Short mmCIF file of C-alpha atoms in Angstrom, two decimals:
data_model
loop_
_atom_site.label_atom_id
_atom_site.label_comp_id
_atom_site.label_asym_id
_atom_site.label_seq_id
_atom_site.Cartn_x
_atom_site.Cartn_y
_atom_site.Cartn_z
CA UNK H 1 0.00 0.00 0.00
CA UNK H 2 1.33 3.62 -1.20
CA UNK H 3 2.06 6.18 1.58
CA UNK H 4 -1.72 8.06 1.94
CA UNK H 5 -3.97 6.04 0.21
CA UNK H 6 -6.97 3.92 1.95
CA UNK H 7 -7.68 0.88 2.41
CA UNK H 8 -10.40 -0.85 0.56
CA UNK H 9 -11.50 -2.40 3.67
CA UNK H 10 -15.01 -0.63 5.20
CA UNK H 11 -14.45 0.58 8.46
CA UNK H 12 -15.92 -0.39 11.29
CA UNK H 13 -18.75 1.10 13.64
CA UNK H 14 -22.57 3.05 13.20
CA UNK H 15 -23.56 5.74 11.26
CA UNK H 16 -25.61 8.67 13.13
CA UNK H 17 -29.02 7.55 11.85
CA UNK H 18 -28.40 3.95 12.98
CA UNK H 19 -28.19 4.86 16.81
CA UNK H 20 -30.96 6.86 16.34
CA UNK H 21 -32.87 3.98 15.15
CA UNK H 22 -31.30 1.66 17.72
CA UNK H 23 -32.14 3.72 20.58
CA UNK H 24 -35.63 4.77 19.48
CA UNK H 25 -36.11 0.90 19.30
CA UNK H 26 -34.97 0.44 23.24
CA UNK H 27 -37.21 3.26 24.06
CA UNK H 28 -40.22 1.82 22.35
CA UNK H 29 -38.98 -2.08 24.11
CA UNK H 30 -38.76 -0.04 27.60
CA UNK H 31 -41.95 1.54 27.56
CA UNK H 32 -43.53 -1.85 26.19
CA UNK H 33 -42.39 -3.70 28.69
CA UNK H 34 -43.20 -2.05 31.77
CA UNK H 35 -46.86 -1.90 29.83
CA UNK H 36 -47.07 -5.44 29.23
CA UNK H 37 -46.06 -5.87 33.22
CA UNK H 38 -48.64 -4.05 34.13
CA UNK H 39 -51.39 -5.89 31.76
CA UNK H 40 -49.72 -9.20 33.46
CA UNK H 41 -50.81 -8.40 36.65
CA UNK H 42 -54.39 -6.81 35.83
CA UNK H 43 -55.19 -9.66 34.02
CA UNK H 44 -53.76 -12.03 36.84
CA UNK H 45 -56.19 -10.03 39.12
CA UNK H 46 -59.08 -10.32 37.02
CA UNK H 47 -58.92 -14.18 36.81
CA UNK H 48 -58.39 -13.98 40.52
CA UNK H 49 -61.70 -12.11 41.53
CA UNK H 50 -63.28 -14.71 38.88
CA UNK H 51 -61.68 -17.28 40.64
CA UNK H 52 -63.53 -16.33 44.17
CA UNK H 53 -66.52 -15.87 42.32
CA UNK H 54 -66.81 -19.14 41.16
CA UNK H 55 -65.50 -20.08 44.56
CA UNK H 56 -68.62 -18.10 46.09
CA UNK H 57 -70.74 -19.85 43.53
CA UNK H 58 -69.40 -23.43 43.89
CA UNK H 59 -69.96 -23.52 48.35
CA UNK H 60 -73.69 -22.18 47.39
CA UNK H 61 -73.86 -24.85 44.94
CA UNK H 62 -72.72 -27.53 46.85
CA UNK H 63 -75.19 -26.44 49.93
CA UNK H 64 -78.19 -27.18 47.26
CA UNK H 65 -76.64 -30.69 45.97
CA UNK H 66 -75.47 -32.22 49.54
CA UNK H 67 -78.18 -30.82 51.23
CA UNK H 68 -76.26 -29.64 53.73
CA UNK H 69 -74.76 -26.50 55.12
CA UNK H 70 -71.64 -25.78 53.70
CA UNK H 71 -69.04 -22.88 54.75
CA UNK H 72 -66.51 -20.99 52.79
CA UNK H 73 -63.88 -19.64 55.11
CA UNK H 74 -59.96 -17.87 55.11
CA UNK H 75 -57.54 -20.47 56.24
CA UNK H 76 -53.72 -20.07 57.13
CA UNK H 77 -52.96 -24.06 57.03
CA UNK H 78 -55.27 -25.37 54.89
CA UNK H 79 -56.62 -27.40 57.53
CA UNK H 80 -58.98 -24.91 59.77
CA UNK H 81 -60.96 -21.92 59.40
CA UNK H 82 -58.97 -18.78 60.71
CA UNK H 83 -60.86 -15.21 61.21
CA UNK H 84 -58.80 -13.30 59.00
CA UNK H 85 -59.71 -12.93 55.11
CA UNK H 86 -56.24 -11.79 54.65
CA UNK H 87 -55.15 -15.34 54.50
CA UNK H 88 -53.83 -17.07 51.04
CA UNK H 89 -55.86 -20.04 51.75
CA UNK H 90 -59.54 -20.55 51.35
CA UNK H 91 -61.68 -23.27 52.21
CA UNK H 92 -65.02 -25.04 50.98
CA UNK H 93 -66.05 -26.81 53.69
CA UNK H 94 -69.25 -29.15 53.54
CA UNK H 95 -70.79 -29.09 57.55
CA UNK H 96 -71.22 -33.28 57.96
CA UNK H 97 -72.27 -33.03 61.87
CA UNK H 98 -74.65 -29.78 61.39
CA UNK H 99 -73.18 -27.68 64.28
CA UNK H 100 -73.69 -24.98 61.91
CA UNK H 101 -69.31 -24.65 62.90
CA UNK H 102 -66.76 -25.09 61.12
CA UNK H 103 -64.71 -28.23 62.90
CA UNK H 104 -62.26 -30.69 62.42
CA UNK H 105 -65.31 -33.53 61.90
CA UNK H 106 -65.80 -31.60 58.32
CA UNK H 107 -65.28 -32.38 55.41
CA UNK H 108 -63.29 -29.82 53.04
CA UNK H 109 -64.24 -29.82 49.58
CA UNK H 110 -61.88 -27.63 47.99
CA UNK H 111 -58.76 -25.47 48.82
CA UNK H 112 -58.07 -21.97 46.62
CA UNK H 113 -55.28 -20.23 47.06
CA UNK H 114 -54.92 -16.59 45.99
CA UNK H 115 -51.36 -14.95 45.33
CA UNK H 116 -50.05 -13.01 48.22
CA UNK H 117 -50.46 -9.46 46.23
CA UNK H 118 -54.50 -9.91 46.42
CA UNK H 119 -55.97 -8.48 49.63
CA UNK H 120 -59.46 -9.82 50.08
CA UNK H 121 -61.92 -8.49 52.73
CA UNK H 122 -65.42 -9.82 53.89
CA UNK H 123 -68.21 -7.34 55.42
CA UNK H 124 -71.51 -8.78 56.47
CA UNK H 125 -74.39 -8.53 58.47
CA UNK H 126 -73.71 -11.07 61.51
CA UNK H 127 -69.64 -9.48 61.29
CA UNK H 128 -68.70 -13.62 61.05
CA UNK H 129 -65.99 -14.61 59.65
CA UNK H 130 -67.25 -17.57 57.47
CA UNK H 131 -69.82 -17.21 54.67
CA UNK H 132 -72.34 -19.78 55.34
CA UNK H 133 -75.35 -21.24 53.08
CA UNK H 134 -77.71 -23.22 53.99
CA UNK H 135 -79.10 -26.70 52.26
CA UNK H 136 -81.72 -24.35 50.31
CA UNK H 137 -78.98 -21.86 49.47
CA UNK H 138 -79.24 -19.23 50.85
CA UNK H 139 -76.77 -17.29 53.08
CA UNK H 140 -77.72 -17.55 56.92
CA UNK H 141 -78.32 -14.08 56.93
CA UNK H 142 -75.01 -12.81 55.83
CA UNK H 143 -75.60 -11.20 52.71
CA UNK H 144 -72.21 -9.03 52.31
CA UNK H 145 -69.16 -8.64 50.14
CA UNK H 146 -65.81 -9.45 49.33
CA UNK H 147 -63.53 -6.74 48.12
CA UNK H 148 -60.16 -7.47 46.37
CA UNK H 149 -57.68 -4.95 46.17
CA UNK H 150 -53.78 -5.65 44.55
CA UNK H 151 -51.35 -4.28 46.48
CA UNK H 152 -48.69 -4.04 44.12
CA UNK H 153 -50.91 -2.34 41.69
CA UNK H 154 -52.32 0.59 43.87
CA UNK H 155 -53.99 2.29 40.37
CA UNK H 156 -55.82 -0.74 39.77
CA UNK H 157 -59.61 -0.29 40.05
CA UNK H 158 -61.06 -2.84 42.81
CA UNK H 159 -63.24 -5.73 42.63
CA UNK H 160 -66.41 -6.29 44.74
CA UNK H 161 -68.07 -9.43 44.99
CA UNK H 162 -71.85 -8.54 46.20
CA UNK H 163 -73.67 -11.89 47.83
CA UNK H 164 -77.49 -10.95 48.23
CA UNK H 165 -79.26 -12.78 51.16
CA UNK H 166 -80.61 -15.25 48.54
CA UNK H 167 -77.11 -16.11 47.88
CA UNK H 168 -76.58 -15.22 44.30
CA UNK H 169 -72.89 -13.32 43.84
CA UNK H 170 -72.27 -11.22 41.42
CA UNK H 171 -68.90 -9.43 40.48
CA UNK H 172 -68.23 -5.91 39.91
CA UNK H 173 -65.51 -3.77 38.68
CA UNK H 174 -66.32 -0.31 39.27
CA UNK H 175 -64.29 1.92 37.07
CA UNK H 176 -64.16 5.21 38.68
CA UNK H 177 -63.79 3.92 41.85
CA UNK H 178 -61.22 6.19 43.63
CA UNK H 179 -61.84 4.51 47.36
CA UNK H 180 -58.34 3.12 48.53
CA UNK H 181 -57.88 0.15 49.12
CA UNK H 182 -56.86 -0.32 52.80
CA UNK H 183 -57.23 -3.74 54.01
#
């Protein structure tokens, strides 16, 4: 090769317009992803409040079919009722003595469990903390609702399950709802 002339060979690296592209394309991946986080968990929550719905729906259910009264209640051990609906566990219980208790003589149907970033409360009339049908299903006078908040997700709109004194739930998601969720 002569003194001063170039090399045929390209040189190496990006032009100008090729960062820009690049980087435009990591901006639009960033903003993506934190979206598609986001729609994770909201639909994760969704198919959670479903979830206790059909719970709700399936102790009512059972009540009718056994003839019995049944119980759906919070559990921390899968095993026994606790008071708090803050738990991750929750139980269909089937009452096989009629005490009109949850006891260990039960039988338990079914055990849910809901992630630990769904907060579920219960308010009723009786302030128990079981919701109990009886064998014609309906609630023993505890017509109430359930309300699921996310923590992680502190923008996300509620859920309220309503349970009318004849039983029937029915889910809501109210979209202006503003109320915080403190549970």
């Amino acid at each position: 090769m002569k003194n001063g002339a170039r090399s045929k060979r390209p040189m190496a690296g990006h032009t100008l317009l090729e960062l820009l592209i690049y980087l435009t394309l990591l901006a639009i991946l960033t903003v993506s992803a934190t979206s598609l986080s986001n729609l994770y968990s909201t639909v994760l929550f969704r198919i959670n409040a479903q979830a206790l719905l059909g719970l709700v729906s399936a102790t009512r259910e059972t009540a009718v079919n056994t003839r019995s009264h049944t119980f759906l209640c919070p559990s921390s051990d899968t095993v026994t009722c606790s008071p708090s609906w803050t738990n991750q566990y929750y139980l269909l219980i089937v009452d096989i003595n009629g005490n009109a208790q949850p006891d260990p003589s039960d039988r338990i149907l079914r055990v849910t469990k809901i992630p630990q970033s769904i907060r579920i409360s219960w308010q009723a009339f009786g302030n128990k903390s079981t919701l109990r049908f009886t064998p014609d299903g309906v609630t023993d006078n505890q017509n109430g609702r359930f309300r699921l908040c996310h923590t992680d997700l502190s923008d996300l709109q509620p859920a309220t399950i309503i349970v009318n004194k004849a039983g029937r739930p029915r889910l809501h998601f109210i979209p202006d709802d503003k109320s915080p969720c403190s549970i």
